[in-house]
Tab-separated table of C-alpha atoms in Angstrom:
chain	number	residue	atom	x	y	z
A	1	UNK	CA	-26.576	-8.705	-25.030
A	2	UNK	CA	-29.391	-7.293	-23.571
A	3	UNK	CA	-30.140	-3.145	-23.567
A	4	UNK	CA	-30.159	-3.069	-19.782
A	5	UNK	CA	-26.891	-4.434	-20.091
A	6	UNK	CA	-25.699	-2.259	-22.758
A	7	UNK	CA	-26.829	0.358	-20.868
A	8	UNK	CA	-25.298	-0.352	-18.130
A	9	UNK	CA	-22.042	-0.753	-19.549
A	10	UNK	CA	-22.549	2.887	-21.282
A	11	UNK	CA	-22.962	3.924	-17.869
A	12	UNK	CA	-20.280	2.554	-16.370
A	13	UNK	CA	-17.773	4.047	-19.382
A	14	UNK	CA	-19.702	7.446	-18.767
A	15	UNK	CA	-19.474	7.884	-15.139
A	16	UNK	CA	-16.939	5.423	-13.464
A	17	UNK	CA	-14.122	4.271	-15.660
A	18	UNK	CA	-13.869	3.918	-19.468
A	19	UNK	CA	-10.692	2.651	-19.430
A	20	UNK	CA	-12.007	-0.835	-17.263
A	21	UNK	CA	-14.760	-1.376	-19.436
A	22	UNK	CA	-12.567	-1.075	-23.026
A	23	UNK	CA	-10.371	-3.776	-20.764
A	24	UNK	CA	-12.910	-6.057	-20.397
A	25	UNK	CA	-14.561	-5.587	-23.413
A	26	UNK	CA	-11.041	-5.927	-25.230
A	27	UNK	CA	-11.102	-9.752	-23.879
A	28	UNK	CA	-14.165	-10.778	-23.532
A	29	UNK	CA	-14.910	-10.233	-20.504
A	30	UNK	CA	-17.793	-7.811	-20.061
A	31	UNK	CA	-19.599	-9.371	-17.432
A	32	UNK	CA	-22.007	-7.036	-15.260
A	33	UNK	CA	-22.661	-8.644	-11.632
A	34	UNK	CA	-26.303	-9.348	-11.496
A	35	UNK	CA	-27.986	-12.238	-9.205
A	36	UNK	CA	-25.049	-14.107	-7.030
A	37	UNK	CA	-26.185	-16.944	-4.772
A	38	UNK	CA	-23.717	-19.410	-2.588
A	39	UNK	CA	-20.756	-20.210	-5.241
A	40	UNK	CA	-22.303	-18.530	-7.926
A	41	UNK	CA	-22.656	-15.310	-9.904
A	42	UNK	CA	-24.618	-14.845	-12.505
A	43	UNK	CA	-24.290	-12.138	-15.439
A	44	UNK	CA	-26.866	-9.421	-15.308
A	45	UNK	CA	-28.923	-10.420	-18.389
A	46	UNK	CA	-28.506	-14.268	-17.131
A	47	UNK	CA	-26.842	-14.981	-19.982
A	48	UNK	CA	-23.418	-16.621	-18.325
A	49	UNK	CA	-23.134	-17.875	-14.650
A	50	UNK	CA	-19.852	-18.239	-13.240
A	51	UNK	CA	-18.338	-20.614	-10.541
A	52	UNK	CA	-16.375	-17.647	-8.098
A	53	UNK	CA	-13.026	-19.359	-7.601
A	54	UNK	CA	-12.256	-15.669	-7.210
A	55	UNK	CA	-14.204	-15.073	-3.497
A	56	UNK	CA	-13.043	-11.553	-3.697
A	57	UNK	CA	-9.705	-12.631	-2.009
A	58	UNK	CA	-11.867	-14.194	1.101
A	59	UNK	CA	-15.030	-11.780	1.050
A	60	UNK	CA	-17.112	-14.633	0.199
A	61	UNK	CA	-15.726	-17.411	1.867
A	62	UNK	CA	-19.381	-18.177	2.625
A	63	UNK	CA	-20.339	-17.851	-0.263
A	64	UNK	CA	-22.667	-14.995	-1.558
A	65	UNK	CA	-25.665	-13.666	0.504
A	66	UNK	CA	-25.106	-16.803	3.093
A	67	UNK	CA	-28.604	-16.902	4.672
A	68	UNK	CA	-27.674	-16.925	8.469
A	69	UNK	CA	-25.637	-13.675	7.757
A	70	UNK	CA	-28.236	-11.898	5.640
A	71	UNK	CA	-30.362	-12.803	8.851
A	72	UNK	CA	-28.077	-11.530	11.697
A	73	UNK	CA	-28.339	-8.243	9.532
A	74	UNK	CA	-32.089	-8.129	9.046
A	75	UNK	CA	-32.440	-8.930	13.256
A	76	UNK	CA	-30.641	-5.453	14.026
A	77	UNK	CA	-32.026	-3.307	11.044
A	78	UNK	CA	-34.955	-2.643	13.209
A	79	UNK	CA	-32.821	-1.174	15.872
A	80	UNK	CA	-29.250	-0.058	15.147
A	81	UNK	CA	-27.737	1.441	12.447
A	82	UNK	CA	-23.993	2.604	11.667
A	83	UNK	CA	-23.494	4.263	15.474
A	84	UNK	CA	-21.301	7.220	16.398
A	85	UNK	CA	-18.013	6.696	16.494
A	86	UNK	CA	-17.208	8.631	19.098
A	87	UNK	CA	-19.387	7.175	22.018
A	88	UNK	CA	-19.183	3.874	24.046
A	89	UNK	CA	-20.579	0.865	21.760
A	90	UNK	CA	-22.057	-2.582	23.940
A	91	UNK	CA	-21.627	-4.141	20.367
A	92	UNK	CA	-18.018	-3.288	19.360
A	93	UNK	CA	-17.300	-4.720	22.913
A	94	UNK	CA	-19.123	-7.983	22.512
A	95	UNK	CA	-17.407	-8.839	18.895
A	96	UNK	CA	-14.260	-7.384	20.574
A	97	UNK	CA	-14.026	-9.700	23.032
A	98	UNK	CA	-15.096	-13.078	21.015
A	99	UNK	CA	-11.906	-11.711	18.824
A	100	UNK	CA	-9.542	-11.421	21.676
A	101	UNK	CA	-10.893	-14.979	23.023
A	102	UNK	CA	-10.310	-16.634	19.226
A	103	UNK	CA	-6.605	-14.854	19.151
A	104	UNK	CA	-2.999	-16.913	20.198
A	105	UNK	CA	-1.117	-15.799	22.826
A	106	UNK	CA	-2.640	-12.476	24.899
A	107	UNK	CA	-4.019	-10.344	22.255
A	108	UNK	CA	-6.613	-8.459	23.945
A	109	UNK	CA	-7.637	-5.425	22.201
A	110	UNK	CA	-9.331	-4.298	19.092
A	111	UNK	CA	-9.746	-1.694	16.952
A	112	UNK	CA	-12.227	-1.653	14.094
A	113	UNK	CA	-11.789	-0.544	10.395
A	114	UNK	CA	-13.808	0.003	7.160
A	115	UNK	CA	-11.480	-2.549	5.265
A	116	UNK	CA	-8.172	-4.141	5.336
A	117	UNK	CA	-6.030	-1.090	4.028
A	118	UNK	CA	-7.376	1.020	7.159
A	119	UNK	CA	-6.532	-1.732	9.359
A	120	UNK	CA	-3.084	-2.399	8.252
A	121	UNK	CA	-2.630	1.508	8.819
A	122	UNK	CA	-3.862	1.268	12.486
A	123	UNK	CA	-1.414	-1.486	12.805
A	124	UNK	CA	1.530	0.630	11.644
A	125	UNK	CA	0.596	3.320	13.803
A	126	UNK	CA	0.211	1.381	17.080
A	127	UNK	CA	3.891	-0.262	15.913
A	128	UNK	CA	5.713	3.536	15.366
A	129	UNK	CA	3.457	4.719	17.929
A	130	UNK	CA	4.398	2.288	20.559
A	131	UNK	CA	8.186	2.022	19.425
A	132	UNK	CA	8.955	5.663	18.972
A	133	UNK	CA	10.955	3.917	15.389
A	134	UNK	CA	9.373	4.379	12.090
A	135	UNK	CA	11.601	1.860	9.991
A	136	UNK	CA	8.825	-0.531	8.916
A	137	UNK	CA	9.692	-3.653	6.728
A	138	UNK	CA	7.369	-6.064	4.311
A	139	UNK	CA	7.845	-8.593	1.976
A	140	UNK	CA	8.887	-8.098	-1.599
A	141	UNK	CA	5.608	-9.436	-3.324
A	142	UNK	CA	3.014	-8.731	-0.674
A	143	UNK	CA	0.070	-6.522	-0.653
A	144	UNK	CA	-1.492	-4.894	1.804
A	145	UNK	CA	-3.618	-2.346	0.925
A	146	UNK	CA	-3.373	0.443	-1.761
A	147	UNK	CA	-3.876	3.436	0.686
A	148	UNK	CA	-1.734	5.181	3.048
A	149	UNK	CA	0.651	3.137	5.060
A	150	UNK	CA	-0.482	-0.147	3.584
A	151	UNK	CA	0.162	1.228	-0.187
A	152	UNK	CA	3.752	1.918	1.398
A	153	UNK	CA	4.793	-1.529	1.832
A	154	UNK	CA	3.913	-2.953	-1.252
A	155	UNK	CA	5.669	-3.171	-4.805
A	156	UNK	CA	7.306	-0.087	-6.625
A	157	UNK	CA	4.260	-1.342	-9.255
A	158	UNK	CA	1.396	0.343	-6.942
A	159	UNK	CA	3.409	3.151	-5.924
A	160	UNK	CA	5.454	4.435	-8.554
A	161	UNK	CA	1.934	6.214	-10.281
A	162	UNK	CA	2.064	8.241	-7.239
A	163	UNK	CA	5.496	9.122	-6.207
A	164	UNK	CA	8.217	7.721	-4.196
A	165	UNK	CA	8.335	5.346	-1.571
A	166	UNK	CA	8.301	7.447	1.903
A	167	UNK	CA	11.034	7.006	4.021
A	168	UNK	CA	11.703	3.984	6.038
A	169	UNK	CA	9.601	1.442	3.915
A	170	UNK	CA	12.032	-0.991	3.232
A	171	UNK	CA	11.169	-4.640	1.538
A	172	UNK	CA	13.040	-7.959	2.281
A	173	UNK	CA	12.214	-10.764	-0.061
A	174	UNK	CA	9.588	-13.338	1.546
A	175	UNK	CA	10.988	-16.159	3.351
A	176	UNK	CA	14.404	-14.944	3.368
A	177	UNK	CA	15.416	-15.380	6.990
A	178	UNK	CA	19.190	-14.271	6.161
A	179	UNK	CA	18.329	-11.032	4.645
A	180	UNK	CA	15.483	-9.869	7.561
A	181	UNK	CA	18.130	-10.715	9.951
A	182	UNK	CA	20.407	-8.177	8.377
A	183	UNK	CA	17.676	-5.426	7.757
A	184	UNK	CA	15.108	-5.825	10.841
A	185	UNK	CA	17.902	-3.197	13.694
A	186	UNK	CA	17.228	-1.025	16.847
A	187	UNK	CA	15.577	1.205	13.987
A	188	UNK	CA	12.557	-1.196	13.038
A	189	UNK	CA	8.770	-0.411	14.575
A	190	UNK	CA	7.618	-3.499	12.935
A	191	UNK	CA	7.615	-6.269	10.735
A	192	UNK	CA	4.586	-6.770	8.451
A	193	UNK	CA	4.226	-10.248	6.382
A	194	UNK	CA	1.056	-12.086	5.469
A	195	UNK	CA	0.740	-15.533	6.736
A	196	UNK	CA	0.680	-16.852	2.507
A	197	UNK	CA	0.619	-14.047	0.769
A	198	UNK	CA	-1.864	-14.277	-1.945
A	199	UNK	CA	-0.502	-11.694	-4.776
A	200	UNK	CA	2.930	-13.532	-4.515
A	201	UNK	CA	1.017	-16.726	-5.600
A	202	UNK	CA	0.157	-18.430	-2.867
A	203	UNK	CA	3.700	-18.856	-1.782
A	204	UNK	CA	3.372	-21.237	1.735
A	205	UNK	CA	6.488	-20.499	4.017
A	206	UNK	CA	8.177	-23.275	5.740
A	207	UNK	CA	6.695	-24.217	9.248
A	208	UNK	CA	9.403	-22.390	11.366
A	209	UNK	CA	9.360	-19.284	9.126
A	210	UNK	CA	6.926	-17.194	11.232
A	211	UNK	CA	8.551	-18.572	14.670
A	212	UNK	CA	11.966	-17.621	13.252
A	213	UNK	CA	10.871	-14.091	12.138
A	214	UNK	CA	9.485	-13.438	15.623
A	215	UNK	CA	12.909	-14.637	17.147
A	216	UNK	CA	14.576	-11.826	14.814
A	217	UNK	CA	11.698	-9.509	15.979
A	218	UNK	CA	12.053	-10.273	19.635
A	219	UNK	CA	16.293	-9.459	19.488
A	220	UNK	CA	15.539	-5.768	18.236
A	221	UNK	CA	12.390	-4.589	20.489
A	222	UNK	CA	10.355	-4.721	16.952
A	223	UNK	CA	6.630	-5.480	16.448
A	224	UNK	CA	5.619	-8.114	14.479
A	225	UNK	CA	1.986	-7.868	12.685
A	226	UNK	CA	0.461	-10.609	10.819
A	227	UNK	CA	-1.787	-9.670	7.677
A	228	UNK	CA	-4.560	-12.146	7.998
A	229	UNK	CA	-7.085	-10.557	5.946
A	230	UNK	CA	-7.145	-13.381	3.109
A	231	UNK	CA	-5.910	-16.173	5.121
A	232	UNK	CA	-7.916	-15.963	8.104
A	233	UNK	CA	-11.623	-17.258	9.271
A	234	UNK	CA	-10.938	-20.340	8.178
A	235	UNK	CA	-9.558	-20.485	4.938
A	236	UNK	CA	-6.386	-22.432	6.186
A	237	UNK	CA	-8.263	-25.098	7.587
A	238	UNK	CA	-7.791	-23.385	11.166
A	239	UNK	CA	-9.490	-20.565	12.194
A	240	UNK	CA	-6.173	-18.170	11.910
A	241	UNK	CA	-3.938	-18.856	9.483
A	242	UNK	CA	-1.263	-18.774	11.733
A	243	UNK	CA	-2.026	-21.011	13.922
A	244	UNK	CA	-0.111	-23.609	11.571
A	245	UNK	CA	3.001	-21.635	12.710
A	246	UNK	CA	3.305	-21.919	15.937
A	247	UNK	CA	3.558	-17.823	15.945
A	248	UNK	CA	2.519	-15.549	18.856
A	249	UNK	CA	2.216	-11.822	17.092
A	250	UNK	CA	2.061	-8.380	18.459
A	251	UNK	CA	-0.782	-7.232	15.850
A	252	UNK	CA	-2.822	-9.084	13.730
A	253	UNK	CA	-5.216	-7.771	10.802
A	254	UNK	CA	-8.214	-9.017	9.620
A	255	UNK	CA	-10.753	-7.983	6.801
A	256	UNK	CA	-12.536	-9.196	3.845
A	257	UNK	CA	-14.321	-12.148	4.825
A	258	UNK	CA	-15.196	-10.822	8.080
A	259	UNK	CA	-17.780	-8.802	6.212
A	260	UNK	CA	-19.295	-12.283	5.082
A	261	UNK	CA	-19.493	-10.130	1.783
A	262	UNK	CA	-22.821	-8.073	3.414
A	263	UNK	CA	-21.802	-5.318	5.198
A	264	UNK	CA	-17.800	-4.103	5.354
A	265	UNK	CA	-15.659	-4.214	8.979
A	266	UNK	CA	-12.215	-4.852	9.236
A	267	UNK	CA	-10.441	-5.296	12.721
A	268	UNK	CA	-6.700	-4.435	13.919
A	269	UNK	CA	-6.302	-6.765	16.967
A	270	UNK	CA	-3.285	-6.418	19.401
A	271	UNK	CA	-1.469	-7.519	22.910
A	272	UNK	CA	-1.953	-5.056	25.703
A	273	UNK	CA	1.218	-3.274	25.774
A	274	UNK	CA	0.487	-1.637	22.309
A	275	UNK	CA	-3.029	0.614	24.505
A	276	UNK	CA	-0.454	2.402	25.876
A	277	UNK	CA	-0.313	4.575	22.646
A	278	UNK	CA	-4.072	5.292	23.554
A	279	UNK	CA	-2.958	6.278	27.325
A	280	UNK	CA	-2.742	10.290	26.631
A	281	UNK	CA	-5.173	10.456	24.293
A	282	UNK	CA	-7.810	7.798	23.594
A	283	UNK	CA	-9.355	9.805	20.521
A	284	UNK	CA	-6.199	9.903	18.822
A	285	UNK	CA	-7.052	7.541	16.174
A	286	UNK	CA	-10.741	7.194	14.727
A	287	UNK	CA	-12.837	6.099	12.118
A	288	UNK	CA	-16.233	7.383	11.223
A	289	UNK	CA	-17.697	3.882	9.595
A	290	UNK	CA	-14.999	1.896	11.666
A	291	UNK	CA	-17.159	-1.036	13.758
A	292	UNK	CA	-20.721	0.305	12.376
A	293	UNK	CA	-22.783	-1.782	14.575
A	294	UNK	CA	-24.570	-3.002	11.940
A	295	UNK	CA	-21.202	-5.050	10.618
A	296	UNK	CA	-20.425	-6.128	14.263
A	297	UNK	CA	-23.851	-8.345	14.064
A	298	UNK	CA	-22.901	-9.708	10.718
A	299	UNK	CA	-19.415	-10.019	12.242
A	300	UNK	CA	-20.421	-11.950	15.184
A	301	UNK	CA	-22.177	-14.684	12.599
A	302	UNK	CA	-19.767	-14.781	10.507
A	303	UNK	CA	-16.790	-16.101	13.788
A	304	UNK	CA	-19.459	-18.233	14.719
A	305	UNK	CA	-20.184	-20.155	11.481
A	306	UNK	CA	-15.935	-19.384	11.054
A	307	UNK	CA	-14.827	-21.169	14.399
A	308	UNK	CA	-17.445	-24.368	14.586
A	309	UNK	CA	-15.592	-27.603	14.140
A	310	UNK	CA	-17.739	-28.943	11.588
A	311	UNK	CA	-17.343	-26.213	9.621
A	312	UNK	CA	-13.249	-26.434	9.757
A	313	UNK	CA	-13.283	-30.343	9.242
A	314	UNK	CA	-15.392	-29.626	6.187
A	315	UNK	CA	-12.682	-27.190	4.941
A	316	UNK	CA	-9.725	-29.527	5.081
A	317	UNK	CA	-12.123	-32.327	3.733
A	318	UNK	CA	-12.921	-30.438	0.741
A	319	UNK	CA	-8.873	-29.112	0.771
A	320	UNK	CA	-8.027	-32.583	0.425
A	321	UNK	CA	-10.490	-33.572	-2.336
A	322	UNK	CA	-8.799	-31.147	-4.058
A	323	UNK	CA	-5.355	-32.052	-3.679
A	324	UNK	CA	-5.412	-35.484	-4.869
A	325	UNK	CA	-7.640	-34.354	-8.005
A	326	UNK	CA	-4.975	-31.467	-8.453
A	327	UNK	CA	-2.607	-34.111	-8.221
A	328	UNK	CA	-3.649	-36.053	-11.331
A	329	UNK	CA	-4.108	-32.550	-13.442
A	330	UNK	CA	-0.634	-31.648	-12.927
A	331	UNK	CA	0.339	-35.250	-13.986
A	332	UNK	CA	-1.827	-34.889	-17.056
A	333	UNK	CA	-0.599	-31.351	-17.899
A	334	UNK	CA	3.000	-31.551	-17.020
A	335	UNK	CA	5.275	-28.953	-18.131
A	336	UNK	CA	2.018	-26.262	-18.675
A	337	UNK	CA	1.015	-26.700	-14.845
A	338	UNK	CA	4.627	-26.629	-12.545
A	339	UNK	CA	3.393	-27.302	-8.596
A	340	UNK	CA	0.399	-26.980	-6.614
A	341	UNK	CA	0.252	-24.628	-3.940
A	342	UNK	CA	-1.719	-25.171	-0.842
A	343	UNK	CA	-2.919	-24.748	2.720
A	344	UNK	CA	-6.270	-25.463	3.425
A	345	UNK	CA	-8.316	-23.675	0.723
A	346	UNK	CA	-5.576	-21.218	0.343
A	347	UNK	CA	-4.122	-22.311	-2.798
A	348	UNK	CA	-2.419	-21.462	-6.092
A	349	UNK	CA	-1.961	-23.390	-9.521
A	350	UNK	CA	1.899	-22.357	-10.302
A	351	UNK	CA	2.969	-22.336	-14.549
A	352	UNK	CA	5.697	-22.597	-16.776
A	353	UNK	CA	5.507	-18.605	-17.350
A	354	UNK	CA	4.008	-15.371	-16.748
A	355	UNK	CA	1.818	-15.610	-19.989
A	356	UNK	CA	0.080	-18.464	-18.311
A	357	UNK	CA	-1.879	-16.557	-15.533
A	358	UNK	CA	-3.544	-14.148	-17.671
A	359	UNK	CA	-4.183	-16.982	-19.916
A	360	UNK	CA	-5.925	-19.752	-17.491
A	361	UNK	CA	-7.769	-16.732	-16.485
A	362	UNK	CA	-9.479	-15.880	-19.471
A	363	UNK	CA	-9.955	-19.796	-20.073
A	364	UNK	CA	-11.470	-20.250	-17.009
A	365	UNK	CA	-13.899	-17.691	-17.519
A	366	UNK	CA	-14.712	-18.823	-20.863
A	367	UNK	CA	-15.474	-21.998	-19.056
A	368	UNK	CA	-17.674	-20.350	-16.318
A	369	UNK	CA	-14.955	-20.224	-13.691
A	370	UNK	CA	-13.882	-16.943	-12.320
A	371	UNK	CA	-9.908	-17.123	-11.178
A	372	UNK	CA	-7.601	-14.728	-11.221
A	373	UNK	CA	-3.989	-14.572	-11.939
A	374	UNK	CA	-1.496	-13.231	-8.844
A	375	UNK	CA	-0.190	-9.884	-9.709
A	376	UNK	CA	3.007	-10.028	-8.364
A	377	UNK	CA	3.665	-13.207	-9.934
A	378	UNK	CA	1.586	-13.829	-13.176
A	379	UNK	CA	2.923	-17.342	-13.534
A	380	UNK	CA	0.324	-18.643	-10.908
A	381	UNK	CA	-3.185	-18.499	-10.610
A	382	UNK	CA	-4.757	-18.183	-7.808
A	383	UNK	CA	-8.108	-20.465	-6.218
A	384	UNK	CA	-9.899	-19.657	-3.893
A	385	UNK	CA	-13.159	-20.795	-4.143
A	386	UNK	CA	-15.909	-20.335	-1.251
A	387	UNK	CA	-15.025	-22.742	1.799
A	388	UNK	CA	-19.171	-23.668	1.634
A	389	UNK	CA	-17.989	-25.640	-1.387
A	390	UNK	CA	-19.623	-29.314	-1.527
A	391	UNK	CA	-17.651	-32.173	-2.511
A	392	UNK	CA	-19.941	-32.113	-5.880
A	393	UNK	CA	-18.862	-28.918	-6.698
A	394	UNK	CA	-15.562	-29.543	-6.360
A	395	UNK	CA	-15.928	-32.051	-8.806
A	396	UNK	CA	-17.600	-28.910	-11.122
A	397	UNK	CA	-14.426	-26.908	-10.068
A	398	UNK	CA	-11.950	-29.654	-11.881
A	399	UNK	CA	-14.141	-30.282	-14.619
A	400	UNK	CA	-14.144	-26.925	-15.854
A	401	UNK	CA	-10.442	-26.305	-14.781
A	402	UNK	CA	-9.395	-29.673	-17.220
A	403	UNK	CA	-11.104	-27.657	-20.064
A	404	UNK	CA	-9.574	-24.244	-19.409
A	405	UNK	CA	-6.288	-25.757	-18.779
A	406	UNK	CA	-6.652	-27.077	-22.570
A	407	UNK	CA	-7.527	-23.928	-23.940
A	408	UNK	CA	-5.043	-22.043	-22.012
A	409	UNK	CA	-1.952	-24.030	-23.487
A	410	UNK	CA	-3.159	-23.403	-26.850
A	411	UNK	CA	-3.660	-19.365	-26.439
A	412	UNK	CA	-0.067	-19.197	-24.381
A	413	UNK	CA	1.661	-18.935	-27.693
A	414	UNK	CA	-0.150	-17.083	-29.982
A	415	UNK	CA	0.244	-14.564	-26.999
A	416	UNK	CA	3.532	-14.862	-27.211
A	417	UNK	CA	3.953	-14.398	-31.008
A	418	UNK	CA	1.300	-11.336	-30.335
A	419	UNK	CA	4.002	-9.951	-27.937
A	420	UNK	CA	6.741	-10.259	-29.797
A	421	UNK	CA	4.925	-8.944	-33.385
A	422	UNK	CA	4.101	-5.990	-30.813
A	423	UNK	CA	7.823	-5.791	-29.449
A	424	UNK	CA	9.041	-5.546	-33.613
A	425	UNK	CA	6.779	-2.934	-34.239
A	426	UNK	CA	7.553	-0.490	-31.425
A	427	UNK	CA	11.328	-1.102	-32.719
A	428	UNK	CA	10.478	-0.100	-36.138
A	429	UNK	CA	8.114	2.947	-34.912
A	430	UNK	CA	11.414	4.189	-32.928
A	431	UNK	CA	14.341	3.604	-35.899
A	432	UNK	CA	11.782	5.498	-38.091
A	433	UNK	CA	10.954	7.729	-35.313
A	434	UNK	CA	7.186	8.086	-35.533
């Protein structure tokens, strides 16, 4: 390791968190970001370069520092900078509209964010806001931000460090039809589900799923938003993710990859009933960095590389590539690997237990691919590599993944005899009560 690195890591334990860099360094994982380039990343001292099958959750689904993008930003440096929130912006309006005219059914407005967290806030807002109702309901397993309102509909996990869910959060488990029917009353502002939600692992809802749950929403005068932040611009295979469902929503979020990983915007788009909260008082919501003018330029790029046709046929070219090689994998590794999950480039390697995600995850990276495992369900790993990806390096992908899928079934249980060693000691500790 180099002493730039080491420093660096010092500095990072001094002044931003000790407790991440002991993790990493715990598993062999202390990699500092230096150069990145298309599907790569490279460690600062050059010493490892990884494949990102990670993408940041759809940050970089064109890949890092994508050339047209780093050149809408350099065309406006000369002129514009962040903006003032406050005043009338000719570029917010532009990438406004090319939103509304890329959105099902009559969504029509937009309001812009920092990142997705703010703009699943501004969602919830317009839906209480709107409704007069502040009964909002998620999925059990979804994410949606850690701040605010977004932190409010996810798991006990993120929210129990910081007190109790507030009132009128209420979780339904994903997919359930049955039980949203039962919870989703006069009472409800809005329904909030991701089109696949990612942390779950990758689960893909049945076709008439979203149609349904707007049928439920319909009957009670509720909102429905769709989280789109990971599965939209083109990850899917279509533009929106939801566009597979047939599914006309009130609200729909975006983030991450409209950045195209250079400059952060996130957007809350909605049908024209919802203004009406803005009627009285148009300033009621705002956001300082929301829409910087700067990120509607890269923005703009970014829904015009998103939206070509050439660009989606490549996606679902390269989706399929991977699902027949996936295919053989889970024949060769039956009972580690359980199902592939998949639409588009949206997909999820599902195991035979929660030891298995943290497991393929530190394989993979020992085998220069960086995957992570789903939070909320551990068993599955998710993959999510940029949508740029060449048939070539798709081959890469599965060439590495054979050889981390190896080591992983060997490490799965010495884990598990770790865990258990573990579990006897802390029993011992507390009959001896030290």
């Amino acid at each position: 390791m180099s002493e730039t690195k080491q420093a660096s890591l010092s500095s990072f334990r001094s002044y931003v968190s000790p407790d991440k860099v002991n993790f990493f360094e715990r598993y062999g994982f202390d990699f500092v970001m230096g150069k990145r380039e298309g599907c790569y990343l490279w460690d600062m001292d050059g010493a490892k370069k990884l494949f990102n099958c990670h993408s940041n959750g759809g940050v970089f689904n064109l890949g890092h520092r994508h050339p047209d993008v780093i050149a809408a930003l350099q065309s406006v440096l000369n002129n514009l900078d962040i903006g003032n929130h406050v005043l009338l912006s000719s570029h917010r309006a532009v990438l406004a509209k090319v939103l509304a005219e890329s959105m099902p059914g009559d969504i029509q407005y937009t309001v812009f964010s920092v990142g997705g967290g703010e703009a699943v806030d501004v969602a919830i807002k317009l839906a209480r806001g709107y409704t007069g109702r502040t009964k909002i309901v998620s999925a059990k397993g979804g994410y949606h931000g850690h701040t605010g309102y977004s932190l409010a509909t996810g798991d006990d996990y993120y929210l129990a460090p910081f007190g109790p869910r507030p009132i009128d959060f209420i979780q339904a488990p994903f997919a359930s039809l049955s039980v949203l029917e039962n919870i989703v009353d006069k009472a409800t502002a809005a329904v909030i589900l991701e089109t696949v939600p990612a942390t779950l692992g990758v689960v893909v809802p049945p076709r008439e799923y979203l149609g349904e749950v707007r049928r439920i929403c319909d009957a009670a005068g509720t909102q429905l938003i769709i989280d789109e932040v990971q599965t939209g611009l083109g990850r899917t295979g279509k533009l929106w993710g939801l566009e597979h469902f047939n599914v006309e929503p009130d609200i729909v979020v975006i983030g991450k990859g409209l950045s195209g990983g250079i400059y952060p915007i996130a957007a809350t788009c909605f049908r024209p009933h919802l203004q009406s909260v803005f009627k009285d008082d148009p300033f009621i919501h705002i956001s300082t960095f929301g829409g910087a003018e700067l990120g509607c330029a890269v923005a703009l790029k970014v829904l015009e590389i998103s939206s070509q046709p050439d660009f989606l046929r490549h996606v679902k070219e390269v989706a399929a590539r991977f699902s027949k090689q996936m295919d053989s994998l889970l024949e060769r590794h039956a009972g580690f690997l359980v199902e592939f999950r998949q639409l588009g480039m949206m997909m999820g390697i599902k195991m035979k237990n929660d030891l298995c995600g943290p497991a393929l995850t530190k394989a993979a990276y020992d085998n220069d691919l960086l995957m992570v495992y789903a939070n909320n369900d551990r068993s599955v790993c998710q993959l999510l590599p940029p949508l740029i990806v060449s048939f070539e390096q798709v081959d890469e992908i599965m060439e590495k993944l054979e050889a981390a899928v190896k080591k992983a079934k060997t490490m799965v249980p010495i884990v598990r005899i770790k865990e258990g060693l573990a579990g006897i000691g802390k029993k011992i500790k507390q009959a001896w009560g030290s």
